[in-house]
Short mmCIF file of C-alpha atoms in Angstrom, two decimals:
data_model
loop_
_atom_site.label_atom_id
_atom_site.label_comp_id
_atom_site.label_asym_id
_atom_site.label_seq_id
_atom_site.Cartn_x
_atom_site.Cartn_y
_atom_site.Cartn_z
CA MET A 1 -29.29 -54.54 41.69
CA LEU A 2 -26.80 -52.76 43.92
CA LEU A 3 -26.73 -49.85 41.48
CA GLU A 4 -30.54 -49.58 41.53
CA LEU A 5 -30.50 -49.67 45.31
CA PHE A 6 -27.90 -46.93 45.34
CA GLN A 7 -29.86 -44.73 42.95
CA SER A 8 -33.18 -45.19 44.73
CA PHE A 9 -31.80 -44.32 48.13
CA LEU A 10 -29.82 -41.45 46.71
CA ARG A 11 -33.17 -40.01 45.52
CA ILE A 12 -34.69 -40.60 48.96
CA GLY A 13 -31.70 -38.90 50.56
CA VAL A 14 -32.16 -35.84 48.34
CA GLY A 15 -35.88 -35.61 49.06
CA ALA A 16 -35.77 -36.41 52.79
CA TYR A 17 -36.17 -32.87 53.91
CA GLY A 18 -37.09 -31.93 57.45
CA GLY A 19 -37.03 -35.52 58.66
CA GLY A 20 -39.69 -37.83 60.04
CA VAL A 21 -43.19 -38.25 58.73
CA ALA A 22 -42.65 -36.22 55.56
CA THR A 23 -40.06 -38.76 54.39
CA ILE A 24 -42.25 -41.83 54.94
CA ARG A 25 -44.43 -40.98 51.94
CA LEU A 26 -41.36 -40.53 49.78
CA ILE A 27 -39.83 -43.85 50.89
CA TYR A 28 -43.14 -45.60 50.29
CA HIS A 29 -43.37 -44.15 46.78
CA GLU A 30 -39.85 -45.19 45.85
CA ILE A 31 -39.67 -48.62 47.50
CA VAL A 32 -43.22 -49.94 47.19
CA GLU A 33 -44.75 -48.16 44.22
CA ILE A 34 -41.80 -47.73 41.85
CA GLN A 35 -39.41 -50.56 42.67
CA GLY A 36 -41.75 -53.05 44.29
CA TRP A 37 -38.98 -54.20 46.64
CA LEU A 38 -41.34 -54.39 49.61
CA SER A 39 -45.11 -54.93 49.80
CA SER A 40 -47.17 -52.24 51.49
CA GLY A 41 -47.63 -54.58 54.46
CA GLU A 42 -43.87 -55.02 54.79
CA MET A 43 -43.44 -51.27 54.50
CA ALA A 44 -45.84 -50.76 57.41
CA GLU A 45 -43.69 -53.19 59.39
CA VAL A 46 -40.58 -51.20 58.53
CA VAL A 47 -42.24 -48.00 59.77
CA ALA A 48 -43.23 -49.71 63.02
CA LEU A 49 -39.69 -51.10 63.33
CA ALA A 50 -38.19 -47.66 62.70
CA GLU A 51 -40.31 -46.25 65.50
CA MET A 52 -39.08 -48.90 67.90
CA THR A 53 -35.39 -48.64 67.03
CA PRO A 54 -33.01 -45.72 67.35
CA GLY A 55 -32.09 -43.55 64.39
CA PRO A 56 -33.79 -41.66 61.58
CA ILE A 57 -36.50 -43.50 59.66
CA ALA A 58 -34.84 -42.91 56.28
CA VAL A 59 -31.70 -44.67 57.54
CA ASN A 60 -33.69 -47.50 59.12
CA ALA A 61 -35.66 -48.06 55.91
CA ALA A 62 -32.47 -47.99 53.84
CA THR A 63 -30.72 -50.60 55.98
CA TYR A 64 -33.74 -52.92 56.06
CA THR A 65 -34.67 -52.66 52.37
CA GLY A 66 -31.03 -52.91 51.31
CA TYR A 67 -30.64 -56.13 53.28
CA ARG A 68 -33.84 -57.62 51.87
CA VAL A 69 -32.82 -56.84 48.31
CA ALA A 70 -29.10 -57.64 48.36
CA GLY A 71 -27.92 -58.86 51.77
CA VAL A 72 -25.39 -57.13 54.01
CA ALA A 73 -23.68 -55.40 51.06
CA GLY A 74 -27.07 -54.03 49.99
CA ALA A 75 -27.71 -52.77 53.51
CA GLY A 76 -24.37 -50.94 53.52
CA ILE A 77 -24.82 -49.45 50.04
CA ALA A 78 -28.40 -48.27 50.65
CA THR A 79 -27.47 -46.71 54.00
CA LEU A 80 -24.50 -44.88 52.49
CA ALA A 81 -26.62 -43.72 49.55
CA VAL A 82 -29.32 -42.25 51.76
CA LEU A 83 -26.70 -40.27 53.70
CA LEU A 84 -24.62 -39.17 50.71
CA PRO A 85 -26.68 -36.17 49.49
CA SER A 86 -26.82 -34.43 52.88
CA LEU A 87 -23.19 -35.36 53.52
CA SER A 88 -22.01 -33.74 50.26
CA PHE A 89 -24.15 -30.72 51.00
CA LEU A 90 -22.60 -30.37 54.45
CA LEU A 91 -19.05 -30.87 53.14
CA ALA A 92 -19.63 -28.15 50.53
CA LEU A 93 -20.99 -25.82 53.18
CA VAL A 94 -18.03 -26.50 55.44
CA ALA A 95 -15.63 -25.83 52.57
CA LEU A 96 -17.40 -22.52 51.88
CA ALA A 97 -17.19 -21.61 55.56
CA ARG A 98 -13.52 -20.77 55.01
CA PHE A 99 -14.70 -17.44 53.63
CA PRO A 100 -15.48 -14.94 56.41
CA THR A 101 -18.55 -13.62 54.55
CA VAL A 102 -20.08 -17.09 54.49
CA ARG A 103 -19.38 -17.50 58.19
CA THR A 104 -21.10 -14.19 58.97
CA VAL A 105 -24.11 -15.12 56.84
CA VAL A 106 -24.35 -18.53 58.56
CA LYS A 107 -24.16 -16.87 62.00
CA ARG A 108 -26.89 -14.38 61.09
CA LEU A 109 -29.00 -17.11 59.56
CA GLY A 110 -28.59 -19.17 62.72
CA LYS A 111 -29.91 -16.29 64.83
CA LEU A 112 -32.73 -15.60 62.40
CA LEU A 113 -33.82 -19.24 62.41
CA ARG A 114 -33.90 -19.54 66.22
CA PRO A 115 -37.65 -19.01 66.68
CA GLY A 116 -38.40 -21.37 63.79
CA VAL A 117 -36.17 -24.06 65.29
CA LEU A 118 -37.88 -23.66 68.64
CA ALA A 119 -41.18 -24.25 66.83
CA LEU A 120 -39.79 -27.37 65.13
CA ILE A 121 -38.60 -28.75 68.46
CA ALA A 122 -41.95 -28.04 70.10
CA ALA A 123 -43.66 -29.72 67.13
CA ALA A 124 -41.38 -32.73 67.65
CA VAL A 125 -42.51 -32.90 71.29
CA TRP A 126 -46.08 -32.94 69.98
CA SER A 127 -45.48 -35.71 67.43
CA ILE A 128 -43.31 -37.94 69.66
CA GLY A 129 -45.76 -37.41 72.51
CA ARG A 130 -48.81 -38.23 70.42
CA ALA A 131 -47.26 -41.58 69.47
CA ALA A 132 -45.87 -42.41 72.90
CA ILE A 133 -48.41 -41.05 75.37
CA SER A 134 -51.29 -43.45 74.98
CA GLY A 135 -52.65 -43.35 78.52
CA TRP A 136 -52.10 -41.95 81.97
CA ILE A 137 -49.07 -44.13 82.81
CA PRO A 138 -46.93 -42.95 79.85
CA GLY A 139 -48.23 -39.46 80.58
CA LEU A 140 -46.90 -39.82 84.11
CA PHE A 141 -43.54 -41.06 82.69
CA ALA A 142 -43.30 -37.97 80.49
CA ALA A 143 -44.15 -35.63 83.37
CA ALA A 144 -41.64 -37.39 85.65
CA SER A 145 -38.78 -37.18 83.13
CA PHE A 146 -39.66 -33.54 82.46
CA LEU A 147 -39.46 -32.74 86.19
CA LEU A 148 -36.36 -34.86 86.79
CA PHE A 149 -34.59 -33.04 83.98
CA PHE A 150 -35.04 -29.76 85.81
CA LEU A 151 -34.62 -31.00 89.38
CA ALA A 152 -31.51 -33.13 88.91
CA ARG A 153 -30.15 -32.28 85.51
CA GLU A 154 -26.52 -32.26 86.53
CA LYS A 155 -26.83 -35.60 88.26
CA VAL A 156 -29.17 -37.74 86.18
CA HIS A 157 -28.14 -38.58 82.63
CA PRO A 158 -30.95 -38.28 80.05
CA ALA A 159 -29.94 -41.66 78.58
CA LEU A 160 -30.44 -43.21 82.00
CA LEU A 161 -33.94 -41.74 82.19
CA ILE A 162 -34.83 -43.06 78.73
CA LEU A 163 -33.58 -46.52 79.70
CA LEU A 164 -35.32 -46.42 83.08
CA PHE A 165 -38.72 -45.43 81.71
CA GLY A 166 -38.34 -47.88 78.83
CA LEU A 167 -37.82 -50.71 81.33
CA LEU A 168 -40.65 -49.42 83.53
CA GLY A 169 -42.78 -49.51 80.38
CA VAL A 170 -42.02 -53.19 79.86
CA PHE A 171 -43.35 -53.95 83.36
CA LEU A 172 -46.16 -51.43 83.76
CA LEU A 173 -47.66 -50.86 80.31
CA MET B 1 -11.72 -24.52 66.57
CA ALA B 2 -9.19 -25.35 69.27
CA GLY B 3 -10.15 -28.98 68.74
CA LEU B 4 -8.39 -29.02 65.36
CA LYS B 5 -5.01 -29.25 67.02
CA SER B 6 -5.78 -32.45 68.83
CA CYS B 7 -8.68 -34.02 66.98
CA PRO B 8 -10.68 -36.03 69.50
CA CYS B 9 -12.13 -38.11 66.68
CA TRP B 10 -12.34 -41.42 68.47
CA ARG B 11 -14.10 -39.83 71.43
CA LEU B 12 -16.44 -37.99 69.08
CA PHE B 13 -17.21 -41.29 67.39
CA THR B 14 -17.94 -43.11 70.65
CA THR B 15 -19.92 -40.18 72.04
CA PHE B 16 -22.14 -40.00 68.97
CA PHE B 17 -22.47 -43.77 68.91
CA PHE B 18 -23.83 -43.50 72.44
CA VAL B 19 -26.11 -40.59 71.47
CA GLY B 20 -27.32 -42.47 68.37
CA LEU B 21 -28.20 -45.47 70.50
CA PHE B 22 -30.74 -43.38 72.42
CA THR B 23 -32.21 -41.35 69.58
CA PHE B 24 -35.76 -42.71 69.66
CA GLY B 25 -38.35 -40.71 67.77
CA GLY B 26 -36.47 -38.53 65.32
CA GLY B 27 -33.54 -36.12 65.23
CA TYR B 28 -34.74 -33.76 67.92
CA ALA B 29 -34.65 -36.57 70.47
CA MET B 30 -30.86 -36.09 70.30
CA ILE B 31 -31.01 -32.62 71.79
CA PRO B 32 -31.01 -33.53 75.49
CA LEU B 33 -28.23 -36.07 74.91
CA ILE B 34 -26.00 -33.83 72.82
CA SER B 35 -26.32 -30.88 75.13
CA ARG B 36 -25.54 -33.15 78.06
CA GLU B 37 -22.60 -34.99 76.49
CA LEU B 38 -20.98 -32.23 74.42
CA ALA B 39 -21.95 -28.98 76.10
CA GLN B 40 -22.24 -29.82 79.79
CA ARG B 41 -19.99 -32.81 80.35
CA ARG B 42 -17.13 -32.29 77.96
CA LYS B 43 -17.52 -28.53 77.43
CA TRP B 44 -16.73 -29.04 73.76
CA LEU B 45 -19.56 -26.88 72.50
CA THR B 46 -20.94 -23.58 73.73
CA GLU B 47 -24.71 -23.15 73.93
CA GLU B 48 -24.53 -20.70 71.05
CA GLU B 49 -22.58 -23.07 68.80
CA PHE B 50 -25.12 -25.78 69.53
CA GLN B 51 -27.98 -23.43 68.65
CA GLU B 52 -26.31 -22.60 65.35
CA ALA B 53 -25.85 -26.30 64.55
CA LEU B 54 -29.52 -26.88 65.38
CA ALA B 55 -30.67 -24.11 63.05
CA LEU B 56 -28.48 -25.32 60.19
CA GLY B 57 -29.14 -29.02 60.74
CA SER B 58 -32.90 -28.43 60.58
CA SER B 59 -32.83 -26.42 57.38
CA LEU B 60 -30.45 -28.57 55.32
CA PRO B 61 -31.61 -31.60 53.30
CA GLY B 62 -31.42 -35.06 54.78
CA PRO B 63 -32.38 -36.60 58.11
CA ILE B 64 -31.79 -34.22 61.04
CA ALA B 65 -29.85 -36.49 63.42
CA PRO B 66 -26.84 -37.15 61.14
CA ASN B 67 -26.84 -33.49 60.08
CA LEU B 68 -26.63 -32.41 63.70
CA ALA B 69 -23.90 -34.95 64.44
CA PHE B 70 -21.89 -33.72 61.44
CA LEU B 71 -22.21 -30.06 62.38
CA CYS B 72 -21.39 -30.57 66.07
CA GLY B 73 -18.50 -32.87 65.12
CA HIS B 74 -17.18 -30.25 62.72
CA LYS B 75 -17.24 -27.51 65.33
CA ILE B 76 -15.15 -29.73 67.59
CA GLY B 77 -12.79 -31.61 65.29
CA GLY B 78 -12.98 -30.22 61.74
CA ILE B 79 -13.89 -32.52 58.86
CA PRO B 80 -12.51 -35.71 60.50
CA GLY B 81 -14.58 -34.87 63.57
CA ALA B 82 -17.63 -34.26 61.42
CA LEU B 83 -17.33 -37.65 59.72
CA ALA B 84 -16.67 -39.35 63.06
CA GLY B 85 -19.87 -37.75 64.42
CA GLU B 86 -21.96 -38.61 61.37
CA PHE B 87 -20.97 -42.28 61.20
CA GLY B 88 -20.90 -42.73 64.96
CA CYS B 89 -24.47 -41.50 65.15
CA VAL B 90 -25.74 -43.71 62.31
CA LEU B 91 -23.91 -46.94 63.19
CA PRO B 92 -26.20 -48.00 66.09
CA SER B 93 -29.35 -47.83 63.96
CA PHE B 94 -27.56 -49.65 61.13
CA LEU B 95 -26.45 -52.46 63.47
CA VAL B 96 -29.81 -52.75 65.20
CA ILE B 97 -31.79 -52.99 61.95
CA LEU B 98 -29.25 -55.40 60.46
CA GLY B 99 -29.52 -57.54 63.57
CA ILE B 100 -33.30 -57.59 63.28
CA ALA B 101 -33.16 -58.35 59.56
CA LEU B 102 -30.74 -61.21 60.25
CA GLY B 103 -33.35 -62.70 62.57
CA LEU B 104 -31.88 -61.86 65.93
CA SER B 105 -35.21 -60.26 66.84
CA SER B 106 -36.56 -63.66 67.83
CA LEU B 107 -34.44 -63.29 70.97
CA PHE B 108 -36.94 -60.85 72.40
CA SER B 109 -40.66 -60.48 71.82
CA GLU B 110 -42.00 -57.68 69.68
CA HIS B 111 -44.67 -57.06 72.28
CA GLN B 112 -42.07 -56.25 74.92
CA ALA B 113 -40.08 -54.09 72.51
CA GLN B 114 -43.24 -52.11 71.85
CA LYS B 115 -43.74 -51.56 75.57
CA PHE B 116 -40.13 -50.54 75.98
CA PHE B 117 -40.51 -48.03 73.16
CA ALA B 118 -43.71 -46.63 74.63
CA GLY B 119 -41.98 -46.00 77.96
CA ALA B 120 -38.79 -44.66 76.38
CA GLY B 121 -40.79 -42.47 73.99
CA ALA B 122 -42.70 -40.98 76.92
CA ALA B 123 -39.41 -40.15 78.64
CA VAL B 124 -38.07 -38.61 75.42
CA THR B 125 -41.23 -36.50 75.16
CA GLY B 126 -40.66 -35.12 78.65
CA LEU B 127 -36.95 -34.49 78.06
CA VAL B 128 -37.36 -32.74 74.73
CA ALA B 129 -40.23 -30.69 76.18
CA ALA B 130 -37.89 -29.60 78.98
CA ASN B 131 -35.27 -28.58 76.43
CA ALA B 132 -37.84 -26.68 74.37
CA LEU B 133 -38.91 -24.83 77.52
CA GLN B 134 -35.29 -23.96 78.28
CA LEU B 135 -34.77 -22.61 74.78
CA GLY B 136 -38.03 -20.68 75.03
CA MET B 137 -37.03 -19.15 78.36
CA ARG B 138 -33.78 -17.98 76.84
CA MET B 139 -35.83 -16.16 74.24
CA ALA B 140 -38.37 -14.86 76.72
CA SER B 141 -36.78 -11.42 76.77
CA ASP B 142 -37.91 -11.05 73.18
CA MET B 143 -41.69 -11.25 72.86
CA VAL B 144 -41.51 -10.91 69.08
CA GLU B 145 -39.33 -14.03 68.76
CA LEU B 146 -41.67 -15.98 71.03
CA LEU B 147 -44.69 -14.90 68.99
CA ILE B 148 -42.99 -15.93 65.76
CA ALA B 149 -42.12 -19.31 67.27
CA ALA B 150 -45.71 -19.78 68.45
CA SER B 151 -47.11 -18.93 65.02
CA ALA B 152 -44.73 -21.37 63.29
CA LEU B 153 -45.69 -24.08 65.79
CA GLY B 154 -49.37 -23.41 65.05
CA LEU B 155 -48.72 -23.76 61.33
CA ILE B 156 -47.08 -27.17 61.78
CA VAL B 157 -49.41 -28.65 64.38
CA ALA B 158 -52.79 -27.20 63.39
CA PHE B 159 -52.41 -26.71 59.65
CA ARG B 160 -49.91 -29.50 58.91
CA VAL B 161 -47.62 -27.16 57.05
CA HIS B 162 -44.31 -28.78 56.03
CA PRO B 163 -41.68 -28.06 58.74
CA LEU B 164 -39.42 -26.41 56.21
CA LEU B 165 -42.13 -23.99 55.10
CA ALA B 166 -42.81 -23.12 58.74
CA LEU B 167 -39.09 -22.48 59.19
CA ALA B 168 -39.10 -20.20 56.14
CA TRP B 169 -42.16 -18.37 57.49
CA ALA B 170 -40.42 -17.81 60.83
CA ALA B 171 -37.28 -16.49 59.12
CA LEU B 172 -39.33 -14.14 56.94
CA ALA B 173 -41.34 -12.87 59.90
CA GLY B 174 -38.07 -12.35 61.79
CA LEU B 175 -36.66 -10.27 58.94
CA VAL B 176 -39.82 -8.15 58.73
CA ALA B 177 -39.82 -7.60 62.50
CA LYS B 178 -36.18 -6.53 62.35
CA GLY B 179 -36.97 -4.10 59.53
CA ILE B 180 -39.85 -2.56 61.46
CA ARG B 181 -37.71 -2.12 64.57
CA ARG B 182 -34.97 -0.42 62.61
CA ALA B 183 -37.38 1.98 60.93
CA PRO B 184 -37.48 5.36 62.70
#
């Protein structure tokens, strides 16, 4: 069972490209349709849970499914498996970065990708905002944190703002 | 690379643990926290190094947040730093989900957690928007780059193109624009 868990989440880790929503379909396919470890209702709960808790959804789903299938050891194995592909990729890249040519290529690529990354970040604002801003009060929260970031960015920690507006949400929403 | 001499692994681990704790809503929610903790407060990363990590972390396979943590950690403390960053960033979500799976979630109501997330998510939206604006302003001298960014954003938001394809489109457009500028 642990081996199956490992293999499944290894596959999810390979396919989880670009993060977020694109990976949900893949996780669903692997966990619900192929393995039948969770029902589609449970999977919906996992997605909701992942949205409410910190961390990437692929990692959240791995920990939860791993626990359900094989306890704490399963949770550990599935989480490691989902991270392993990108980790090996990164380690290989870092090993290659010893060569100056590779470093130059990476630097150039980084510059070339800048506008694309800006677009990805703006798209993330759109998708996080669409989920979170459900009325005028959360809209006001977003506007306030946006302004506070610029007005007092050296003094107010972003984590403090997230915590503050989260707590305000509990009382006002 | 100066960090290699005295690898601040433990501090990298705790810093990314802290960052991971507040990463609501996907990898890019880390941006305000990383730039605050690593670039502004500890001066471990330059803006340019962070940009490079962002570009690489977005285009490599796997979830973005651990990729970013690995790359930033590597810039600061080599491979030990990279692993410290990666696992530090993932550990909070692992512990939280494990806690919920073990049944600790009955300590607080799901309804209240939802409200907390809605408020926190709104704040994250504002913060990441502010960071996007900052990045955009830094590019504002280059209209071509801004146009490319806008077109890639349109592809993702309006046409639901996969983020990676939009990234490839932006890189291709960038190459073409460079070629045209170089041509006499």
